[in-house]
Amino acid sequence: MATLRQFPTLVILVLAASGLMMVPALHAARTENWLIARTFLYHGVFFAVMAVIVGLALANRRPRNAARYHLTTLLLAYVALPVVLGAPMAHLVRGLGMGGAYFEMLSCLTTTGATLFPSPRFLSETLHLWRGLVAWCGGLMILVAAFAVLAPLNLGGFEVRDRDVGGAMRRRGGTVEETTARLLRVTRAIAPVYAVFTAVLALVLIAAGDRPFVAAMHAMGTLSASGVSSVGGPAGGRSGMIGEAAIGVFLLVAVSHRLLTFDLGRARLALDDPQMRLMLISVLGVTALLFLRSFVGASDIDRQDNILAAARAVWGSLFTVLSFLTTTGYESRDWMTMQLWSNLPAPGVILLAVAVMGGGIATTAGGVKLLRLFALYRHGVREMEVLIHPSSVWALGHGENRISARGSRVAFVFLMLFLTSIAVAMLGLTATGIEFERSLALAVSGLTTTGQAAGALGHGNDYGDLNGAARAILCAAMIVGRLEALVLIALFNPSFWR
């Protein structure tokens, strides 16, 4: 164990990926699919041996800058790990190729959930399990990185808070040994809770009627906010509205990181989290707007008196909006009921806007993040106060909710960078021959890590017909969306390297 700690972090991640391959190998052996079992076993052993050789060669290397080392490792993990993770799929799926396998695994690792396969039946259950495991571990990886690497550097959404709040903000990273120790400490604190929450949700879904495999896939897709499924989402399962309600409860973990704990006192504090309040306002407001839109459409065709259809339309809107806000992308089985009741097309633009909002900081969700939007709201309120009372003093807030004036400016800069990234991705995608509306949906889906948003404007979630250039642009968008533009700017800033 002491020797393993001396290995570079990227090598340890490759070792973890190699060990993870034993799970689908065992699953395939249980179902007597020996080709898949041997493939995952051989690839796992090969990459483990290669990782040990490289780790021993680099064990004595001591990076000079801890922050630069771990940010670079995080970037390289998203660039290099999909090669390791995708090697078994490239060997097993005919016609996929290494490029397609890379896209598939990067999508799972960044918890985007985009897939090249238009129907779940194109893959075996073992390969679906592999996609779900990679997405689940990708969610755990970004959680650990957020608390252990990004928070001490005032990145990942923490930059909007006052710098004097929290010991992690004052440490500013520390040495490589301190950061490594913090990574281990955070992993030991988060991983058990993350695993238990996944197991609890899976058991609830099984009790509600889902098959154990489907329940496990949906539980992993929910906690990782990836939306990975082996049956096309909750609508393809058997748990019905009870299962969707259970998934909706656990989606709240992607709104406030305070819920990712066994501490009931800290969980109660999550109710005071401005991110939670903004989520409630957004979800309930958008749901009411969608219901009124559907009610008007139902009135035009004399269906407004169908109370059951109206209730199902409300639930379908509520669940789907919450799912897209947390960048999970699951659609309720009653989402189609709303369209049938009102005879109106799906409001895809609203879902794209909700996905851009994103979930909470230090969660598995992507997007702009709710705390940044709250900081912009506070800044707008402050500007109106200054117009009335020019000499007034700004109340920063209290505890972890303190928003600094600098944080509001950084939140605005991030929002502009995010919108610029969408525009750049759209330009690149349209240059490959994709029409404007679909390029918009694809750009938003990549940068918000919401793979299911690609079909929001009615073009379907099929990524399989994209050419190599379009897939490369989406790969870059998924990495930028997962790491965020501010992290990449900090990493490539010349003064940071000096």
Short mmCIF file of C-alpha atoms in Angstrom, two decimals:
data_model
loop_
_atom_site.label_atom_id
_atom_site.label_comp_id
_atom_site.label_asym_id
_atom_site.label_seq_id
_atom_site.Cartn_x
_atom_site.Cartn_y
_atom_site.Cartn_z
CA MET A 1 0.00 0.00 0.00
CA ALA A 2 2.86 2.39 0.78
CA THR A 3 4.36 1.72 -2.66
CA LEU A 4 0.99 2.26 -4.31
CA ARG A 5 0.71 5.72 -2.72
CA GLN A 6 3.96 6.69 -4.42
CA PHE A 7 2.45 6.03 -7.85
CA PRO A 8 1.20 9.01 -9.90
CA THR A 9 -2.51 9.63 -9.46
CA LEU A 10 -3.24 8.88 -13.11
CA VAL A 11 -1.57 5.47 -12.76
CA ILE A 12 -3.72 4.73 -9.70
CA LEU A 13 -6.82 5.65 -11.72
CA VAL A 14 -5.76 3.23 -14.47
CA LEU A 15 -5.31 0.52 -11.84
CA ALA A 16 -8.79 1.28 -10.50
CA ALA A 17 -10.21 1.07 -14.03
CA SER A 18 -8.47 -2.29 -14.52
CA GLY A 19 -9.95 -3.62 -11.29
CA LEU A 20 -13.39 -2.35 -12.31
CA MET A 21 -13.22 -4.54 -15.42
CA MET A 22 -13.45 -7.59 -13.19
CA VAL A 23 -17.10 -6.74 -12.41
CA PRO A 24 -18.41 -7.16 -15.99
CA ALA A 25 -16.08 -10.15 -16.38
CA LEU A 26 -17.79 -11.85 -13.43
CA HIS A 27 -21.24 -10.83 -14.67
CA ALA A 28 -20.51 -12.29 -18.12
CA ALA A 29 -19.15 -15.47 -16.55
CA ARG A 30 -22.34 -15.80 -14.50
CA THR A 31 -24.41 -15.59 -17.69
CA GLU A 32 -21.94 -17.93 -19.43
CA ASN A 33 -20.97 -15.36 -22.04
CA TRP A 34 -17.36 -16.44 -22.09
CA LEU A 35 -16.20 -14.18 -24.93
CA ILE A 36 -17.16 -11.04 -23.00
CA ALA A 37 -15.78 -12.49 -19.76
CA ARG A 38 -12.40 -13.29 -21.31
CA THR A 39 -12.22 -9.89 -23.05
CA PHE A 40 -12.73 -7.89 -19.86
CA LEU A 41 -10.44 -10.20 -17.89
CA TYR A 42 -7.59 -9.99 -20.38
CA HIS A 43 -7.87 -6.23 -20.81
CA GLY A 44 -8.04 -5.71 -17.05
CA VAL A 45 -4.92 -7.77 -16.42
CA PHE A 46 -3.05 -6.15 -19.31
CA PHE A 47 -3.74 -2.57 -18.25
CA ALA A 48 -3.04 -3.41 -14.60
CA VAL A 49 0.40 -4.81 -15.49
CA MET A 50 1.19 -1.80 -17.70
CA ALA A 51 0.06 0.59 -14.95
CA VAL A 52 2.29 -1.11 -12.37
CA ILE A 53 5.31 -0.90 -14.69
CA VAL A 54 4.73 2.80 -15.37
CA GLY A 55 4.00 3.45 -11.69
CA LEU A 56 7.26 1.85 -10.55
CA ALA A 57 9.17 3.88 -13.14
CA LEU A 58 7.63 7.16 -11.94
CA ALA A 59 7.36 6.37 -8.21
CA ASN A 60 10.22 8.69 -7.19
CA ARG A 61 8.98 11.66 -9.19
CA ARG A 62 8.03 14.61 -6.97
CA PRO A 63 5.94 17.37 -8.60
CA ARG A 64 6.86 20.89 -7.52
CA ASN A 65 3.38 22.40 -7.71
CA ALA A 66 0.55 20.43 -6.10
CA ALA A 67 -2.31 22.44 -7.62
CA ARG A 68 -0.88 22.22 -11.13
CA TYR A 69 -0.15 18.50 -10.71
CA HIS A 70 -3.66 17.54 -9.63
CA LEU A 71 -5.44 19.79 -12.15
CA THR A 72 -3.27 18.34 -14.92
CA THR A 73 -3.99 14.83 -13.67
CA LEU A 74 -7.73 15.55 -13.68
CA LEU A 75 -7.56 16.78 -17.27
CA LEU A 76 -5.43 13.81 -18.38
CA ALA A 77 -7.86 11.44 -16.66
CA TYR A 78 -10.68 12.61 -18.90
CA VAL A 79 -8.44 12.55 -21.98
CA ALA A 80 -6.62 9.23 -21.43
CA LEU A 81 -8.87 7.01 -19.30
CA PRO A 82 -11.52 6.53 -22.02
CA VAL A 83 -8.86 4.77 -24.09
CA VAL A 84 -8.42 2.18 -21.33
CA LEU A 85 -12.12 1.94 -20.57
CA GLY A 86 -13.15 1.71 -24.22
CA ALA A 87 -10.68 -0.98 -25.29
CA PRO A 88 -12.96 -3.93 -24.33
CA MET A 89 -15.98 -2.38 -26.08
CA ALA A 90 -13.97 -1.70 -29.23
CA HIS A 91 -13.04 -5.39 -29.30
CA LEU A 92 -16.55 -6.70 -28.57
CA VAL A 93 -18.88 -4.42 -30.56
CA ARG A 94 -18.49 -4.94 -34.27
CA GLY A 95 -18.17 -1.72 -36.26
CA LEU A 96 -17.76 0.48 -33.20
CA GLY A 97 -14.03 1.05 -33.53
CA MET A 98 -11.72 2.72 -31.06
CA GLY A 99 -13.09 6.17 -31.90
CA GLY A 100 -16.65 5.14 -31.12
CA ALA A 101 -15.60 3.33 -27.95
CA TYR A 102 -13.67 6.42 -26.84
CA PHE A 103 -16.75 8.62 -27.33
CA GLU A 104 -18.94 6.13 -25.47
CA MET A 105 -16.62 5.86 -22.48
CA LEU A 106 -15.86 9.59 -22.30
CA SER A 107 -19.59 10.23 -22.30
CA CYS A 108 -20.00 7.87 -19.34
CA LEU A 109 -16.93 9.10 -17.46
CA THR A 110 -18.08 12.72 -17.68
CA THR A 111 -21.60 11.57 -16.62
CA THR A 112 -23.02 12.91 -19.89
CA GLY A 113 -24.81 9.69 -20.79
CA ALA A 114 -24.73 10.19 -24.57
CA THR A 115 -24.64 6.94 -26.51
CA LEU A 116 -23.99 5.90 -30.09
CA PHE A 117 -26.59 3.13 -29.88
CA PRO A 118 -30.12 4.25 -30.82
CA SER A 119 -31.75 1.38 -28.93
CA PRO A 120 -30.68 -0.37 -25.69
CA ARG A 121 -31.17 -3.79 -27.27
CA PHE A 122 -28.08 -3.28 -29.44
CA LEU A 123 -25.90 -4.02 -26.38
CA SER A 124 -25.85 -6.97 -24.00
CA GLU A 125 -26.60 -6.51 -20.32
CA THR A 126 -22.91 -6.88 -19.47
CA LEU A 127 -21.94 -3.97 -21.71
CA HIS A 128 -24.80 -1.90 -20.26
CA LEU A 129 -23.44 -2.74 -16.82
CA TRP A 130 -20.01 -1.55 -17.91
CA ARG A 131 -21.45 1.78 -19.10
CA GLY A 132 -23.33 2.20 -15.83
CA LEU A 133 -20.27 1.37 -13.70
CA VAL A 134 -18.06 3.82 -15.59
CA ALA A 135 -20.67 6.57 -15.23
CA TRP A 136 -21.13 5.79 -11.52
CA CYS A 137 -17.39 5.90 -10.88
CA GLY A 138 -17.14 9.06 -12.99
CA GLY A 139 -19.65 10.70 -10.66
CA LEU A 140 -17.65 9.62 -7.63
CA MET A 141 -14.44 10.92 -9.22
CA ILE A 142 -15.83 14.41 -9.83
CA LEU A 143 -17.26 14.53 -6.30
CA VAL A 144 -13.87 13.69 -4.77
CA ALA A 145 -12.09 16.13 -7.10
CA ALA A 146 -14.54 18.90 -6.22
CA PHE A 147 -13.92 18.67 -2.48
CA ALA A 148 -10.25 17.69 -2.48
CA VAL A 149 -8.85 19.67 -5.43
CA LEU A 150 -11.23 22.34 -6.72
CA ALA A 151 -12.57 23.67 -3.40
CA PRO A 152 -9.13 24.57 -1.95
CA LEU A 153 -8.34 26.41 -5.20
CA ASN A 154 -11.63 28.37 -5.21
CA LEU A 155 -12.78 26.66 -8.42
CA GLY A 156 -15.78 24.59 -9.43
CA GLY A 157 -18.35 27.05 -8.08
CA PHE A 158 -16.64 27.70 -4.75
CA GLU A 159 -15.20 30.95 -6.14
CA VAL A 160 -18.51 32.78 -5.60
CA ARG A 161 -18.32 32.35 -1.84
CA ASP A 162 -16.43 34.59 0.52
CA ARG A 163 -12.77 33.55 0.75
CA ASP A 164 -12.78 33.54 4.54
CA VAL A 165 -15.43 30.83 4.71
CA GLY A 166 -14.20 27.30 5.42
CA GLY A 167 -10.77 25.96 6.21
CA ALA A 168 -10.44 24.48 2.74
CA MET A 169 -10.61 27.94 1.24
CA ARG A 170 -7.72 29.14 3.39
CA ARG A 171 -5.36 26.27 2.64
CA ARG A 172 -5.14 27.08 -1.08
CA GLY A 173 -4.14 23.56 -1.97
CA GLY A 174 -1.05 22.82 0.12
CA THR A 175 1.75 20.45 -0.85
CA VAL A 176 1.40 17.33 -3.00
CA GLU A 177 1.46 15.14 0.14
CA GLU A 178 -1.27 17.21 1.80
CA THR A 179 -3.42 17.13 -1.31
CA THR A 180 -2.96 13.37 -1.67
CA ALA A 181 -3.89 12.85 1.97
CA ARG A 182 -6.94 15.05 1.46
CA LEU A 183 -7.93 12.99 -1.60
CA LEU A 184 -7.81 9.80 0.46
CA ARG A 185 -9.71 11.38 3.34
CA VAL A 186 -12.45 12.76 1.08
CA THR A 187 -12.75 9.43 -0.76
CA ARG A 188 -13.19 7.54 2.52
CA ALA A 189 -15.86 10.03 3.58
CA ILE A 190 -17.85 10.21 0.33
CA ALA A 191 -17.55 6.75 -1.26
CA PRO A 192 -19.48 4.81 1.46
CA VAL A 193 -22.36 7.31 1.47
CA TYR A 194 -22.42 7.37 -2.33
CA ALA A 195 -22.53 3.56 -2.45
CA VAL A 196 -25.18 3.23 0.28
CA PHE A 197 -27.47 5.80 -1.38
CA THR A 198 -27.14 3.89 -4.67
CA ALA A 199 -27.96 0.58 -2.96
CA VAL A 200 -30.96 2.06 -1.13
CA LEU A 201 -32.41 3.50 -4.32
CA ALA A 202 -31.86 0.19 -6.12
CA LEU A 203 -33.72 -1.68 -3.37
CA VAL A 204 -36.61 0.78 -3.53
CA LEU A 205 -36.86 0.37 -7.30
CA ILE A 206 -36.80 -3.43 -6.94
CA ALA A 207 -39.60 -3.22 -4.38
CA ALA A 208 -41.53 -1.01 -6.81
CA GLY A 209 -41.37 -3.67 -9.52
CA ASP A 210 -38.14 -3.19 -11.50
CA ARG A 211 -35.86 -6.10 -12.30
CA PRO A 212 -32.71 -6.04 -10.11
CA PHE A 213 -30.44 -5.29 -13.08
CA VAL A 214 -32.64 -2.42 -14.31
CA ALA A 215 -32.97 -1.07 -10.76
CA ALA A 216 -29.18 -1.09 -10.29
CA MET A 217 -28.66 0.69 -13.63
CA HIS A 218 -31.20 3.41 -12.81
CA ALA A 219 -29.77 3.84 -9.30
CA MET A 220 -26.26 4.33 -10.69
CA GLY A 221 -27.58 6.65 -13.39
CA THR A 222 -29.43 8.74 -10.81
CA LEU A 223 -26.66 9.16 -8.24
CA SER A 224 -24.10 9.92 -10.96
CA ALA A 225 -26.56 12.23 -12.80
CA SER A 226 -25.59 10.44 -16.02
CA GLY A 227 -29.01 9.13 -17.01
CA VAL A 228 -27.47 5.84 -18.17
CA SER A 229 -30.11 3.14 -18.60
CA SER A 230 -30.45 -0.30 -20.11
CA VAL A 231 -34.14 0.13 -21.00
CA GLY A 232 -34.33 3.74 -22.16
CA GLY A 233 -34.96 5.36 -18.77
CA PRO A 234 -37.67 4.99 -16.10
CA ALA A 235 -40.31 4.90 -18.82
CA GLY A 236 -38.92 1.53 -19.90
CA GLY A 237 -38.98 0.08 -16.40
CA ARG A 238 -41.78 -1.45 -14.37
CA SER A 239 -41.60 0.65 -11.19
CA GLY A 240 -44.03 3.27 -12.51
CA MET A 241 -44.72 6.49 -10.66
CA ILE A 242 -43.39 5.09 -7.36
CA GLY A 243 -40.03 4.43 -8.97
CA GLU A 244 -39.97 7.88 -10.52
CA ALA A 245 -40.80 9.44 -7.16
CA ALA A 246 -37.91 7.55 -5.54
CA ILE A 247 -35.55 8.66 -8.31
CA GLY A 248 -36.77 12.24 -7.88
CA VAL A 249 -35.93 12.19 -4.17
CA PHE A 250 -32.37 11.00 -4.82
CA LEU A 251 -31.95 13.54 -7.62
CA LEU A 252 -31.89 16.17 -4.85
CA VAL A 253 -28.37 14.97 -4.04
CA ALA A 254 -27.34 16.69 -7.29
CA VAL A 255 -28.83 19.96 -6.03
CA SER A 256 -27.10 20.32 -2.65
CA HIS A 257 -23.96 18.46 -1.60
CA ARG A 258 -25.11 18.74 2.03
CA LEU A 259 -27.53 15.90 1.34
CA LEU A 260 -24.63 13.54 0.56
CA THR A 261 -24.19 12.60 4.20
CA PHE A 262 -25.67 10.47 6.96
CA ASP A 263 -25.80 13.53 9.25
CA LEU A 264 -29.48 14.47 9.63
CA GLY A 265 -28.57 17.85 11.08
CA ARG A 266 -26.52 18.73 8.03
CA ALA A 267 -29.28 17.40 5.78
CA ARG A 268 -31.75 19.74 7.49
CA LEU A 269 -29.37 22.62 6.77
CA ALA A 270 -29.76 21.79 3.09
CA LEU A 271 -33.24 23.30 3.29
CA ASP A 272 -31.55 26.66 3.97
CA ASP A 273 -29.25 26.22 0.99
CA PRO A 274 -30.00 28.92 -1.62
CA GLN A 275 -29.43 26.29 -4.29
CA MET A 276 -32.30 24.24 -2.90
CA ARG A 277 -34.60 27.26 -2.82
CA LEU A 278 -33.66 28.25 -6.35
CA MET A 279 -34.27 24.67 -7.49
CA LEU A 280 -37.77 24.68 -5.97
CA ILE A 281 -38.61 28.02 -7.57
CA SER A 282 -37.31 26.89 -10.95
CA VAL A 283 -38.89 23.43 -10.99
CA LEU A 284 -42.28 24.54 -9.66
CA GLY A 285 -42.32 27.66 -11.85
CA VAL A 286 -41.45 25.80 -15.04
CA THR A 287 -43.91 23.02 -14.20
CA ALA A 288 -46.69 25.57 -13.70
CA LEU A 289 -45.77 27.24 -16.98
CA LEU A 290 -45.83 23.93 -18.84
CA PHE A 291 -49.16 22.98 -17.27
CA LEU A 292 -50.75 26.27 -18.29
CA ARG A 293 -49.40 25.80 -21.81
CA SER A 294 -50.81 22.28 -21.95
CA PHE A 295 -54.13 23.37 -20.43
CA VAL A 296 -54.59 25.98 -23.14
CA GLY A 297 -53.78 23.37 -25.76
CA ALA A 298 -56.22 20.90 -24.18
CA SER A 299 -58.93 23.58 -24.11
CA ASP A 300 -58.62 24.03 -27.87
CA ILE A 301 -59.48 20.36 -28.40
CA ASP A 302 -61.98 20.05 -25.49
CA ARG A 303 -59.84 17.82 -23.27
CA GLN A 304 -59.38 20.20 -20.34
CA ASP A 305 -61.90 18.27 -18.20
CA ASN A 306 -59.78 15.08 -18.18
CA ILE A 307 -58.55 15.35 -14.57
CA LEU A 308 -56.47 12.16 -14.65
CA ALA A 309 -54.62 13.24 -17.78
CA ALA A 310 -54.04 16.68 -16.23
CA ALA A 311 -52.60 15.16 -13.04
CA ARG A 312 -50.31 12.86 -15.02
CA ALA A 313 -49.21 15.80 -17.15
CA VAL A 314 -48.25 17.74 -14.01
CA TRP A 315 -46.24 14.82 -12.65
CA GLY A 316 -44.54 14.20 -15.98
CA SER A 317 -43.50 17.84 -16.20
CA LEU A 318 -42.35 17.97 -12.57
CA PHE A 319 -40.14 14.88 -12.80
CA THR A 320 -38.69 15.68 -16.23
CA VAL A 321 -37.86 19.29 -15.33
CA LEU A 322 -36.12 18.18 -12.11
CA SER A 323 -34.22 15.53 -14.03
CA PHE A 324 -32.99 17.99 -16.66
CA LEU A 325 -32.15 20.59 -14.01
CA THR A 326 -29.82 18.09 -12.37
CA THR A 327 -28.50 17.25 -15.90
CA THR A 328 -29.59 13.62 -15.50
CA GLY A 329 -31.91 13.64 -18.48
CA TYR A 330 -34.46 11.00 -17.48
CA GLU A 331 -37.92 11.53 -18.96
CA SER A 332 -41.05 10.54 -17.10
CA ARG A 333 -43.38 8.03 -18.73
CA ASP A 334 -46.04 10.73 -18.28
CA TRP A 335 -44.01 13.29 -20.25
CA MET A 336 -45.64 11.93 -23.39
CA THR A 337 -49.02 12.03 -21.63
CA MET A 338 -48.69 15.81 -21.36
CA GLN A 339 -48.15 16.06 -25.12
CA LEU A 340 -51.06 13.73 -25.89
CA TRP A 341 -53.37 15.61 -23.51
CA SER A 342 -52.62 19.02 -25.02
CA ASN A 343 -51.84 17.88 -28.60
CA LEU A 344 -48.81 20.21 -28.50
CA PRO A 345 -45.17 19.40 -29.30
CA ALA A 346 -42.65 18.93 -26.52
CA PRO A 347 -41.23 22.23 -25.16
CA GLY A 348 -37.63 21.31 -25.92
CA VAL A 349 -36.22 24.83 -25.65
CA ILE A 350 -37.40 25.03 -22.04
CA LEU A 351 -35.66 21.75 -21.21
CA LEU A 352 -32.43 23.02 -22.79
CA ALA A 353 -32.63 26.22 -20.71
CA VAL A 354 -33.22 24.18 -17.55
CA ALA A 355 -30.21 21.97 -18.36
CA VAL A 356 -28.04 25.06 -18.82
CA MET A 357 -28.99 26.17 -15.31
CA GLY A 358 -27.55 22.92 -13.92
CA GLY A 359 -27.47 21.57 -10.38
CA GLY A 360 -25.50 22.44 -7.28
CA ILE A 361 -21.78 22.97 -6.82
CA ALA A 362 -19.68 20.01 -5.64
CA THR A 363 -22.24 17.58 -7.06
CA THR A 364 -22.33 15.28 -10.06
CA ALA A 365 -24.52 17.75 -12.00
CA GLY A 366 -23.20 19.96 -14.78
CA GLY A 367 -24.35 23.27 -16.23
CA VAL A 368 -23.76 26.79 -14.96
CA LYS A 369 -24.64 25.71 -11.38
CA LEU A 370 -27.35 27.12 -9.14
CA LEU A 371 -25.04 28.91 -6.71
CA ARG A 372 -23.60 31.02 -9.53
CA LEU A 373 -27.09 31.94 -10.65
CA PHE A 374 -27.96 32.83 -7.05
CA ALA A 375 -24.86 35.05 -6.91
CA LEU A 376 -25.98 36.83 -10.09
CA TYR A 377 -29.46 37.29 -8.61
CA ARG A 378 -27.97 38.75 -5.41
CA HIS A 379 -25.82 41.06 -7.49
CA GLY A 380 -28.86 42.26 -9.44
CA VAL A 381 -30.77 42.94 -6.23
CA ARG A 382 -27.76 44.80 -4.85
CA GLU A 383 -27.54 47.01 -7.94
CA MET A 384 -31.21 47.97 -7.56
CA GLU A 385 -30.60 48.77 -3.87
CA VAL A 386 -27.71 51.04 -4.79
CA LEU A 387 -29.97 52.98 -7.15
CA ILE A 388 -32.31 53.72 -4.24
CA HIS A 389 -29.77 53.93 -1.38
CA PRO A 390 -26.32 54.78 -2.83
CA SER A 391 -24.60 54.64 0.59
CA SER A 392 -26.03 51.33 1.72
CA VAL A 393 -23.77 48.44 2.84
CA TRP A 394 -24.10 45.07 1.15
CA ALA A 395 -25.11 42.19 3.42
CA LEU A 396 -22.94 39.26 2.39
CA GLY A 397 -25.03 36.63 4.16
CA HIS A 398 -23.92 34.21 6.84
CA GLY A 399 -22.04 30.93 7.11
CA GLU A 400 -21.52 28.99 3.90
CA ASN A 401 -24.06 31.19 2.11
CA ARG A 402 -21.85 34.28 2.12
CA ILE A 403 -21.49 35.59 -1.44
CA SER A 404 -18.65 38.01 -2.07
CA ALA A 405 -18.72 40.91 -4.55
CA ARG A 406 -15.82 39.26 -6.37
CA GLY A 407 -17.81 36.04 -6.53
CA SER A 408 -20.63 37.79 -8.38
CA ARG A 409 -18.21 39.12 -10.97
CA VAL A 410 -16.61 35.71 -11.42
CA ALA A 411 -20.06 34.12 -11.78
CA PHE A 412 -20.86 36.60 -14.55
CA VAL A 413 -17.54 35.87 -16.27
CA PHE A 414 -18.24 32.14 -16.05
CA LEU A 415 -21.71 32.59 -17.52
CA MET A 416 -20.26 34.52 -20.46
CA LEU A 417 -17.58 31.86 -20.97
CA PHE A 418 -20.22 29.15 -20.87
CA LEU A 419 -22.41 30.86 -23.45
CA THR A 420 -19.34 31.53 -25.61
CA SER A 421 -18.44 27.84 -25.38
CA ILE A 422 -21.93 26.94 -26.62
CA ALA A 423 -21.52 29.34 -29.55
CA VAL A 424 -18.08 27.94 -30.44
CA ALA A 425 -19.34 24.34 -30.23
CA MET A 426 -22.33 25.25 -32.41
CA LEU A 427 -20.08 26.83 -35.02
CA GLY A 428 -17.90 23.73 -35.10
CA LEU A 429 -20.87 21.38 -35.38
CA THR A 430 -22.58 23.39 -38.12
CA ALA A 431 -19.28 23.40 -40.02
CA THR A 432 -19.49 19.60 -40.11
CA GLY A 433 -22.85 19.79 -41.89
CA ILE A 434 -25.30 19.60 -38.95
CA GLU A 435 -28.35 21.85 -39.10
CA PHE A 436 -28.62 24.80 -36.70
CA GLU A 437 -31.26 23.45 -34.30
CA ARG A 438 -29.58 20.09 -33.86
CA SER A 439 -26.16 21.71 -33.39
CA LEU A 440 -27.67 23.85 -30.61
CA ALA A 441 -29.09 20.80 -28.85
CA LEU A 442 -25.83 18.85 -29.25
CA ALA A 443 -23.71 21.75 -27.96
CA VAL A 444 -25.92 22.17 -24.89
CA SER A 445 -25.97 18.42 -24.25
CA GLY A 446 -22.17 18.23 -24.32
CA LEU A 447 -21.39 21.33 -22.27
CA THR A 448 -24.06 20.62 -19.66
CA THR A 449 -23.23 16.87 -19.55
CA THR A 450 -26.88 16.07 -20.38
CA GLY A 451 -26.67 13.57 -23.21
CA GLN A 452 -30.45 13.16 -23.46
CA ALA A 453 -30.84 16.88 -24.23
CA ALA A 454 -29.71 16.19 -27.80
CA GLY A 455 -33.26 15.10 -28.62
CA ALA A 456 -35.00 18.02 -26.91
CA LEU A 457 -35.71 19.80 -30.20
CA GLY A 458 -37.15 16.72 -31.88
CA HIS A 459 -34.07 15.31 -33.63
CA GLY A 460 -33.71 12.24 -31.41
CA ASN A 461 -30.88 11.18 -29.11
CA ASP A 462 -29.05 9.26 -31.83
CA TYR A 463 -25.35 10.18 -31.85
CA GLY A 464 -24.50 7.27 -34.13
CA ASP A 465 -24.98 9.19 -37.38
CA LEU A 466 -22.44 11.88 -36.46
CA ASN A 467 -19.16 11.91 -38.36
CA GLY A 468 -15.74 11.80 -36.76
CA ALA A 469 -15.27 15.58 -36.67
CA ALA A 470 -18.61 16.14 -34.93
CA ARG A 471 -17.81 13.46 -32.35
CA ALA A 472 -14.41 15.05 -31.68
CA ILE A 473 -16.07 18.43 -31.08
CA LEU A 474 -18.56 16.82 -28.72
CA CYS A 475 -15.74 15.05 -26.87
CA ALA A 476 -14.02 18.40 -26.31
CA ALA A 477 -17.35 19.93 -25.23
CA MET A 478 -17.94 17.15 -22.69
CA ILE A 479 -14.49 17.64 -21.16
CA VAL A 480 -14.94 21.42 -21.00
CA GLY A 481 -18.42 21.00 -19.54
CA ARG A 482 -17.23 18.57 -16.89
CA LEU A 483 -14.06 20.43 -15.84
CA GLU A 484 -15.53 23.92 -16.49
CA ALA A 485 -13.84 26.71 -18.41
CA LEU A 486 -12.41 28.41 -15.31
CA VAL A 487 -10.47 25.27 -14.39
CA LEU A 488 -8.96 25.06 -17.87
CA ILE A 489 -8.11 28.77 -17.84
CA ALA A 490 -6.41 28.38 -14.46
CA LEU A 491 -4.52 25.35 -15.74
CA PHE A 492 -3.22 27.00 -18.91
CA ASN A 493 -2.60 30.43 -17.38
CA PRO A 494 1.16 31.21 -17.78
CA SER A 495 1.33 32.87 -14.36
CA PHE A 496 -0.08 29.68 -12.82
CA TRP A 497 2.81 27.67 -14.29
CA ARG A 498 5.37 30.18 -12.98
#
